Amino acid sequence: MTGHAWDVLALGEVMLRFDPGEGRIRTARSFQVWEGGGEYNVVRGLRRCFGLRTTVVTALADNAVGRLVEDLILQGGVDASLIRWLTADGAGRDVRNGLNFVERGFGVRGALGVSDRAHTAVSRMRTGDVDWDAVFSARPRWFHTGGVFAALSDTTADVAEEAMVAARRHGVTVSYDPNYRASLWHGRGGADRAREVDLRLARHADVVVGALGLAGERPDAARFAPGQAPDALAAVADLLPGAKVLATTLREVPSADVNNWSSAAWSPTTGYVEGPAMPGLRVLDRIGSGDGFAAGLIFGLLSAGATGCEDLGVGRVERALAYGTAHGALTMTTPGDVSMASLNEVEALIAGGSAAVSR
């Protein structure tokens, strides 16, 4: 095969998100349905907003619900040829598709997620299920996975590691997002086990997004103010000596619908670099904003003909942070996990554009 079949490839679960809009899950009588998933959201944003060719490696139960997920993936422009289809038993006893009920929150009421994802098709993945050498022989420029996929079962972390090692063997840039979900580790070692898995996998990554998730003694054990980020990222760099970029969003939450939003990164060649600050950002739906940041960051690092993280300078890291911060901010202005932003909107926001009506 000549050329790149895809620019970016992700490994992760794709679920149906049920959204009660302005209401509550427990009193809803109707839901808007979207697709979403921590790793998938990244390649969906890279396709729809940034125009890159993307695909996702995932697994779905082969029934009408799984085909709905596939249809949403296709509507998002993401290639679906690497989906693994598992036979459904009709009742979800052995294999099923994941569901995620999410309310956005408002004011003093925070966002709430209730996931229903045990025994999903993708959690059944095991090493050897995917011929990664064949996948990476298609020469994608970038591979992304994360801690949500790794936490799904006792086997998925091994699959993630298998894929990351194969990507590195083929010269593909690898990114990893720890993306800790306490519910997925409940009864399976908790935060301590999550940190052990994240560190094991992040050591195979060139780029770690959400790197502050690896700071502190346990995932989400501490919240870091912008002034604490330089030392915290430096501490993570000591844990991951092979990392080329450590990036993070920085968020303060005065209320569910007003956030102070910014970002930062560290690399061996640039040291600590700050991204743009967006204080008082109005939020409609914050779910997926970190994935939006990751998509913009990856686009910024891949732009200008780059194939990975070579020749990093402060200007290039600042540019990547700007794309990530702006795209993540715009992702929070629309409902659902996935980005509805355009590249023109992202670049206008980077350039200091306002929310005035465009006619």
CSV table of C-alpha atoms in Angstrom, one decimal:
chain,number,residue,atom,x,y,z
A,1,MET,CA,0.0,0.0,0.0
A,2,THR,CA,1.4,3.4,-0.9
A,3,GLY,CA,0.8,6.6,1.0
A,4,HIS,CA,-1.2,6.9,4.2
A,5,ALA,CA,-4.6,5.1,4.4
A,6,TRP,CA,-5.3,7.1,7.5
A,7,ASP,CA,-3.7,10.0,9.2
A,8,VAL,CA,-4.8,9.1,12.7
A,9,LEU,CA,-6.0,5.8,14.2
A,10,ALA,CA,-7.6,5.3,17.6
A,11,LEU,CA,-8.3,2.3,19.8
A,12,GLY,CA,-11.3,2.5,22.2
A,13,GLU,CA,-14.9,1.9,23.0
A,14,VAL,CA,-17.7,3.7,21.2
A,15,MET,CA,-20.9,3.9,23.2
A,16,LEU,CA,-24.4,5.5,22.8
A,17,ARG,CA,-24.8,8.6,24.9
A,18,PHE,CA,-28.3,9.3,26.1
A,19,ASP,CA,-28.8,13.0,26.8
A,20,PRO,CA,-31.8,14.4,28.7
A,21,GLY,CA,-31.0,18.0,27.4
A,22,GLU,CA,-31.6,20.5,30.1
A,23,GLY,CA,-33.3,17.9,32.4
A,24,ARG,CA,-32.3,15.2,34.7
A,25,ILE,CA,-31.7,11.5,33.9
A,26,ARG,CA,-34.0,10.4,36.7
A,27,THR,CA,-37.0,12.4,35.5
A,28,ALA,CA,-36.4,12.2,31.7
A,29,ARG,CA,-39.2,11.1,29.3
A,30,SER,CA,-37.1,11.4,26.2
A,31,PHE,CA,-33.4,11.5,25.3
A,32,GLN,CA,-31.2,12.8,22.5
A,33,VAL,CA,-28.9,10.0,21.3
A,34,TRP,CA,-25.3,10.7,20.3
A,35,GLU,CA,-22.2,8.5,20.0
A,36,GLY,CA,-19.1,9.0,22.1
A,37,GLY,CA,-16.1,7.5,23.7
A,38,GLY,CA,-12.8,9.0,25.1
A,39,GLU,CA,-10.6,7.7,22.4
A,40,TYR,CA,-13.1,7.8,19.5
A,41,ASN,CA,-14.0,11.5,20.2
A,42,VAL,CA,-10.4,12.4,19.4
A,43,VAL,CA,-10.4,10.9,15.9
A,44,ARG,CA,-14.0,12.1,15.3
A,45,GLY,CA,-12.9,15.7,16.0
A,46,LEU,CA,-9.8,15.3,13.9
A,47,ARG,CA,-12.0,14.2,11.0
A,48,ARG,CA,-14.9,16.6,11.2
A,49,CYS,CA,-13.2,19.7,12.4
A,50,PHE,CA,-9.6,19.3,11.1
A,51,GLY,CA,-10.2,17.3,8.0
A,52,LEU,CA,-7.8,14.5,8.7
A,53,ARG,CA,-8.5,10.9,7.6
A,54,THR,CA,-9.2,8.8,10.7
A,55,THR,CA,-10.3,5.4,11.8
A,56,VAL,CA,-11.2,3.6,15.0
A,57,VAL,CA,-10.4,0.1,16.1
A,58,THR,CA,-13.3,-1.1,18.3
A,59,ALA,CA,-15.8,-3.9,18.8
A,60,LEU,CA,-19.5,-3.9,18.7
A,61,ALA,CA,-22.3,-6.5,19.3
A,62,ASP,CA,-23.8,-7.2,15.9
A,63,ASN,CA,-27.4,-6.2,16.5
A,64,ALA,CA,-29.6,-3.1,15.7
A,65,VAL,CA,-28.0,-1.1,18.5
A,66,GLY,CA,-24.5,-1.9,17.3
A,67,ARG,CA,-25.5,-0.9,13.8
A,68,LEU,CA,-26.8,2.4,15.1
A,69,VAL,CA,-23.4,3.1,16.7
A,70,GLU,CA,-21.8,2.2,13.3
A,71,ASP,CA,-24.2,4.6,11.5
A,72,LEU,CA,-23.3,7.4,13.9
A,73,ILE,CA,-19.5,6.7,13.4
A,74,LEU,CA,-20.0,6.9,9.6
A,75,GLN,CA,-22.0,10.1,9.9
A,76,GLY,CA,-19.0,11.5,11.8
A,77,GLY,CA,-16.8,10.7,8.8
A,78,VAL,CA,-14.6,8.2,10.7
A,79,ASP,CA,-13.7,5.0,8.8
A,80,ALA,CA,-15.5,2.0,10.2
A,81,SER,CA,-13.6,-0.8,8.4
A,82,LEU,CA,-11.7,-1.9,11.5
A,83,ILE,CA,-14.8,-2.5,13.7
A,84,ARG,CA,-14.8,-6.1,15.0
A,85,TRP,CA,-18.4,-7.5,15.0
A,86,LEU,CA,-19.2,-10.0,17.8
A,87,THR,CA,-22.3,-12.2,17.6
A,88,ALA,CA,-25.0,-11.0,20.0
A,89,ASP,CA,-26.8,-13.5,22.2
A,90,GLY,CA,-30.1,-11.6,22.1
A,91,ALA,CA,-30.1,-10.6,25.8
A,92,GLY,CA,-26.7,-9.1,26.4
A,93,ARG,CA,-25.6,-11.9,28.8
A,94,ASP,CA,-22.2,-12.4,27.1
A,95,VAL,CA,-21.7,-9.4,24.8
A,96,ARG,CA,-23.5,-6.1,24.4
A,97,ASN,CA,-23.0,-2.5,23.4
A,98,GLY,CA,-22.2,0.2,25.9
A,99,LEU,CA,-24.7,2.9,27.0
A,100,ASN,CA,-23.8,6.2,28.8
A,101,PHE,CA,-26.5,8.4,30.3
A,102,VAL,CA,-25.1,12.0,30.8
A,103,GLU,CA,-26.7,15.2,32.1
A,104,ARG,CA,-24.9,18.4,31.5
A,105,GLY,CA,-25.3,20.2,34.9
A,106,PHE,CA,-26.0,23.8,35.4
A,107,GLY,CA,-24.9,26.4,38.0
A,108,VAL,CA,-24.3,24.6,41.4
A,109,ARG,CA,-25.4,21.3,39.9
A,110,GLY,CA,-22.5,19.5,38.3
A,111,ALA,CA,-22.5,17.2,35.3
A,112,LEU,CA,-23.5,13.6,36.0
A,113,GLY,CA,-22.6,10.4,34.1
A,114,VAL,CA,-24.2,7.0,34.6
A,115,SER,CA,-22.6,4.4,32.4
A,116,ASP,CA,-24.0,0.9,31.6
A,117,ARG,CA,-21.1,-0.8,29.9
A,118,ALA,CA,-20.3,-4.1,31.6
A,119,HIS,CA,-19.7,-7.1,29.3
A,120,THR,CA,-19.5,-4.9,26.2
A,121,ALA,CA,-18.0,-6.3,23.0
A,122,VAL,CA,-14.9,-4.1,23.1
A,123,SER,CA,-14.1,-5.2,26.7
A,124,ARG,CA,-13.8,-8.8,25.3
A,125,MET,CA,-10.8,-7.8,23.1
A,126,ARG,CA,-7.7,-9.8,23.8
A,127,THR,CA,-4.1,-9.7,22.5
A,128,GLY,CA,-3.9,-11.4,19.1
A,129,ASP,CA,-7.4,-10.4,18.0
A,130,VAL,CA,-6.0,-7.6,15.8
A,131,ASP,CA,-3.1,-8.0,13.3
A,132,TRP,CA,-1.4,-4.8,14.3
A,133,ASP,CA,1.4,-5.2,11.9
A,134,ALA,CA,-1.1,-5.3,9.1
A,135,VAL,CA,-2.9,-2.3,10.5
A,136,PHE,CA,0.2,-0.2,10.9
A,137,SER,CA,1.6,-1.3,7.5
A,138,ALA,CA,-1.1,1.1,6.2
A,139,ARG,CA,1.2,3.8,7.5
A,140,PRO,CA,-1.0,6.0,9.7
A,141,ARG,CA,0.8,9.1,11.0
A,142,TRP,CA,-0.5,8.8,14.5
A,143,PHE,CA,-2.0,6.3,17.0
A,144,HIS,CA,-4.1,7.3,20.0
A,145,THR,CA,-5.5,5.3,22.9
A,146,GLY,CA,-6.2,5.9,26.6
A,147,GLY,CA,-7.0,4.9,30.1
A,148,VAL,CA,-10.7,4.5,29.4
A,149,PHE,CA,-10.1,1.6,27.0
A,150,ALA,CA,-7.4,0.2,29.2
A,151,ALA,CA,-9.8,0.1,32.2
A,152,LEU,CA,-12.6,-1.8,30.5
A,153,SER,CA,-11.4,-5.3,31.5
A,154,ASP,CA,-8.4,-7.3,32.6
A,155,THR,CA,-7.5,-7.9,29.0
A,156,THR,CA,-7.9,-4.4,27.3
A,157,ALA,CA,-4.8,-2.9,28.9
A,158,ASP,CA,-2.8,-5.7,27.3
A,159,VAL,CA,-4.4,-5.0,24.0
A,160,ALA,CA,-3.5,-1.3,24.3
A,161,GLU,CA,0.1,-2.2,25.1
A,162,GLU,CA,0.3,-4.6,22.2
A,163,ALA,CA,-1.0,-1.9,19.8
A,164,MET,CA,1.3,0.8,21.2
A,165,VAL,CA,4.4,-1.4,20.9
A,166,ALA,CA,3.4,-2.3,17.3
A,167,ALA,CA,2.9,1.4,16.4
A,168,ARG,CA,6.3,2.3,17.7
A,169,ARG,CA,7.8,-0.6,15.8
A,170,HIS,CA,6.3,0.9,12.6
A,171,GLY,CA,7.5,4.4,13.4
A,172,VAL,CA,4.0,5.7,14.2
A,173,THR,CA,3.7,8.5,16.7
A,174,VAL,CA,1.8,7.3,19.8
A,175,SER,CA,-0.3,9.3,22.2
A,176,TYR,CA,-2.0,8.2,25.4
A,177,ASP,CA,-4.6,9.9,27.7
A,178,PRO,CA,-4.9,8.5,31.2
A,179,ASN,CA,-8.5,9.7,31.4
A,180,TYR,CA,-9.2,8.1,34.8
A,181,ARG,CA,-12.8,6.8,35.4
A,182,ALA,CA,-13.3,5.7,39.0
A,183,SER,CA,-16.3,3.6,38.1
A,184,LEU,CA,-14.3,1.4,35.8
A,185,TRP,CA,-11.8,0.5,38.5
A,186,HIS,CA,-14.3,-0.1,41.3
A,187,GLY,CA,-13.6,-3.6,42.6
A,188,ARG,CA,-10.6,-4.0,40.4
A,189,GLY,CA,-7.9,-2.3,42.4
A,190,GLY,CA,-9.2,1.2,42.4
A,191,ALA,CA,-7.0,4.2,41.8
A,192,ASP,CA,-3.8,2.5,42.8
A,193,ARG,CA,-4.3,-0.2,40.1
A,194,ALA,CA,-5.3,2.5,37.5
A,195,ARG,CA,-2.1,4.5,38.2
A,196,GLU,CA,0.0,1.3,37.8
A,197,VAL,CA,-1.6,0.6,34.4
A,198,ASP,CA,-1.4,4.2,33.2
A,199,LEU,CA,2.3,4.4,34.0
A,200,ARG,CA,3.0,1.1,32.3
A,201,LEU,CA,1.2,2.2,29.1
A,202,ALA,CA,2.3,5.9,29.1
A,203,ARG,CA,5.9,4.8,28.9
A,204,HIS,CA,5.1,3.6,25.4
A,205,ALA,CA,3.8,7.0,24.3
A,206,ASP,CA,5.5,9.9,22.6
A,207,VAL,CA,2.7,12.3,23.7
A,208,VAL,CA,0.7,12.1,26.9
A,209,VAL,CA,-2.5,14.1,26.9
A,210,GLY,CA,-4.0,14.9,30.3
A,211,ALA,CA,-0.6,14.3,31.8
A,212,LEU,CA,-1.6,15.9,35.1
A,213,GLY,CA,-3.6,12.8,35.7
A,214,LEU,CA,-0.3,11.1,36.4
A,215,ALA,CA,0.8,13.7,39.0
A,216,GLY,CA,0.3,13.1,42.7
A,217,GLU,CA,0.1,9.8,44.4
A,218,ARG,CA,-3.1,8.6,42.8
A,219,PRO,CA,-5.3,9.6,39.9
A,220,ASP,CA,-7.4,12.6,40.6
A,221,ALA,CA,-5.9,12.8,44.1
A,222,ALA,CA,-5.1,16.5,43.6
A,223,ARG,CA,-6.3,19.5,41.6
A,224,PHE,CA,-3.6,21.7,40.2
A,225,ALA,CA,-3.9,25.5,39.9
A,226,PRO,CA,-2.1,27.0,36.9
A,227,GLY,CA,0.8,28.1,39.1
A,228,GLN,CA,1.4,24.6,40.2
A,229,ALA,CA,1.4,23.1,36.7
A,230,PRO,CA,5.1,23.6,35.9
A,231,ASP,CA,6.4,21.6,38.9
A,232,ALA,CA,3.6,18.9,38.5
A,233,LEU,CA,4.5,18.4,34.8
A,234,ALA,CA,8.2,18.2,35.6
A,235,ALA,CA,7.4,15.5,38.2
A,236,VAL,CA,5.5,13.5,35.5
A,237,ALA,CA,8.5,14.0,33.1
A,238,ASP,CA,10.7,12.2,35.7
A,239,LEU,CA,8.3,9.3,35.6
A,240,LEU,CA,8.2,9.2,31.8
A,241,PRO,CA,11.8,9.9,30.6
A,242,GLY,CA,10.9,8.9,27.0
A,243,ALA,CA,8.0,11.3,26.5
A,244,LYS,CA,8.4,14.0,23.9
A,245,VAL,CA,5.4,16.0,24.9
A,246,LEU,CA,3.4,16.1,28.1
A,247,ALA,CA,0.2,18.2,27.7
A,248,THR,CA,-2.7,19.1,29.9
A,249,THR,CA,-5.8,21.2,30.2
A,250,LEU,CA,-6.2,23.4,33.2
A,251,ARG,CA,-9.7,24.0,34.5
A,252,GLU,CA,-11.2,25.9,37.4
A,253,VAL,CA,-14.9,25.4,37.9
A,254,PRO,CA,-16.7,28.3,39.6
A,255,SER,CA,-19.9,26.7,38.4
A,256,ALA,CA,-21.0,24.0,36.0
A,257,ASP,CA,-21.7,26.6,33.3
A,258,VAL,CA,-18.7,28.9,33.8
A,259,ASN,CA,-15.2,27.5,33.7
A,260,ASN,CA,-11.7,29.1,33.6
A,261,TRP,CA,-10.1,27.2,30.8
A,262,SER,CA,-6.4,27.0,29.8
A,263,SER,CA,-3.6,24.6,29.0
A,264,ALA,CA,0.1,23.8,29.3
A,265,ALA,CA,2.7,21.5,28.0
A,266,TRP,CA,6.2,20.3,28.6
A,267,SER,CA,8.8,18.8,26.3
A,268,PRO,CA,12.6,18.1,26.8
A,269,THR,CA,13.5,20.7,24.1
A,270,THR,CA,11.2,23.5,25.2
A,271,GLY,CA,10.6,23.0,28.9
A,272,TYR,CA,7.3,24.4,30.3
A,273,VAL,CA,5.0,26.2,27.7
A,274,GLU,CA,1.7,27.9,28.6
A,275,GLY,CA,-1.3,27.8,26.3
A,276,PRO,CA,-3.9,30.5,25.9
A,277,ALA,CA,-6.1,31.4,28.9
A,278,MET,CA,-9.9,31.6,28.5
A,279,PRO,CA,-11.3,32.8,31.9
A,280,GLY,CA,-15.0,32.9,32.4
A,281,LEU,CA,-15.7,30.5,29.6
A,282,ARG,CA,-19.5,29.8,29.3
A,283,VAL,CA,-20.2,26.0,29.1
A,284,LEU,CA,-23.2,24.3,27.7
A,285,ASP,CA,-21.8,20.7,27.9
A,286,ARG,CA,-18.3,20.0,29.2
A,287,ILE,CA,-18.2,16.3,28.4
A,288,GLY,CA,-15.7,15.6,25.6
A,289,SER,CA,-13.8,18.9,26.0
A,290,GLY,CA,-10.6,17.1,27.0
A,291,ASP,CA,-10.9,14.9,23.9
A,292,GLY,CA,-11.5,18.1,21.9
A,293,PHE,CA,-8.3,19.5,23.4
A,294,ALA,CA,-6.4,16.3,22.4
A,295,ALA,CA,-7.7,16.5,18.8
A,296,GLY,CA,-6.6,20.1,18.4
A,297,LEU,CA,-3.2,19.4,20.0
A,298,ILE,CA,-2.6,16.4,17.7
A,299,PHE,CA,-3.6,18.5,14.7
A,300,GLY,CA,-1.2,21.3,15.8
A,301,LEU,CA,1.7,18.8,16.2
A,302,LEU,CA,0.9,17.2,12.8
A,303,SER,CA,0.4,20.4,10.8
A,304,ALA,CA,3.0,22.0,8.6
A,305,GLY,CA,3.9,18.7,7.1
A,306,ALA,CA,5.2,17.2,10.4
A,307,THR,CA,4.8,13.5,11.0
A,308,GLY,CA,5.2,13.4,14.7
A,309,CYS,CA,7.2,15.2,17.4
A,310,GLU,CA,10.5,15.8,15.7
A,311,ASP,CA,12.0,19.3,15.7
A,312,LEU,CA,9.8,20.6,18.5
A,313,GLY,CA,10.2,24.3,19.3
A,314,VAL,CA,8.3,26.6,21.6
A,315,GLY,CA,6.4,28.1,18.7
A,316,ARG,CA,5.2,24.7,17.5
A,317,VAL,CA,4.1,23.6,21.0
A,318,GLU,CA,2.4,27.0,21.5
A,319,ARG,CA,0.5,26.5,18.2
A,320,ALA,CA,-0.6,23.0,19.2
A,321,LEU,CA,-1.8,24.2,22.6
A,322,ALA,CA,-3.7,27.0,20.9
A,323,TYR,CA,-5.5,24.6,18.6
A,324,GLY,CA,-6.2,22.3,21.5
A,325,THR,CA,-7.5,24.9,23.8
A,326,ALA,CA,-9.7,26.6,21.2
A,327,HIS,CA,-11.2,23.3,20.0
A,328,GLY,CA,-11.8,22.1,23.5
A,329,ALA,CA,-13.5,25.4,24.3
A,330,LEU,CA,-15.8,25.2,21.3
A,331,THR,CA,-16.6,21.6,22.1
A,332,MET,CA,-18.1,22.8,25.3
A,333,THR,CA,-20.5,25.2,23.5
A,334,THR,CA,-22.6,22.4,21.9
A,335,PRO,CA,-24.4,19.3,23.3
A,336,GLY,CA,-23.0,15.8,23.1
A,337,ASP,CA,-19.5,14.4,23.4
A,338,VAL,CA,-18.4,15.1,19.9
A,339,SER,CA,-17.1,18.3,18.4
A,340,MET,CA,-19.4,20.4,16.1
A,341,ALA,CA,-16.8,23.1,15.5
A,342,SER,CA,-15.3,24.0,12.2
A,343,LEU,CA,-11.6,24.8,11.5
A,344,ASN,CA,-12.5,28.4,10.6
A,345,GLU,CA,-14.2,28.8,14.0
A,346,VAL,CA,-11.2,27.3,15.8
A,347,GLU,CA,-8.7,29.6,14.0
A,348,ALA,CA,-11.0,32.7,14.5
A,349,LEU,CA,-11.0,32.0,18.2
A,350,ILE,CA,-7.2,31.6,18.3
A,351,ALA,CA,-7.0,34.9,16.5
A,352,GLY,CA,-9.1,36.6,19.1
A,353,GLY,CA,-12.5,36.3,17.4
A,354,SER,CA,-15.7,37.2,19.3
A,355,ALA,CA,-19.1,35.6,19.6
A,356,ALA,CA,-20.7,38.3,17.5
A,357,VAL,CA,-23.2,37.2,14.8
A,358,SER,CA,-21.6,36.2,11.5
A,359,ARG,CA,-23.9,37.1,8.6
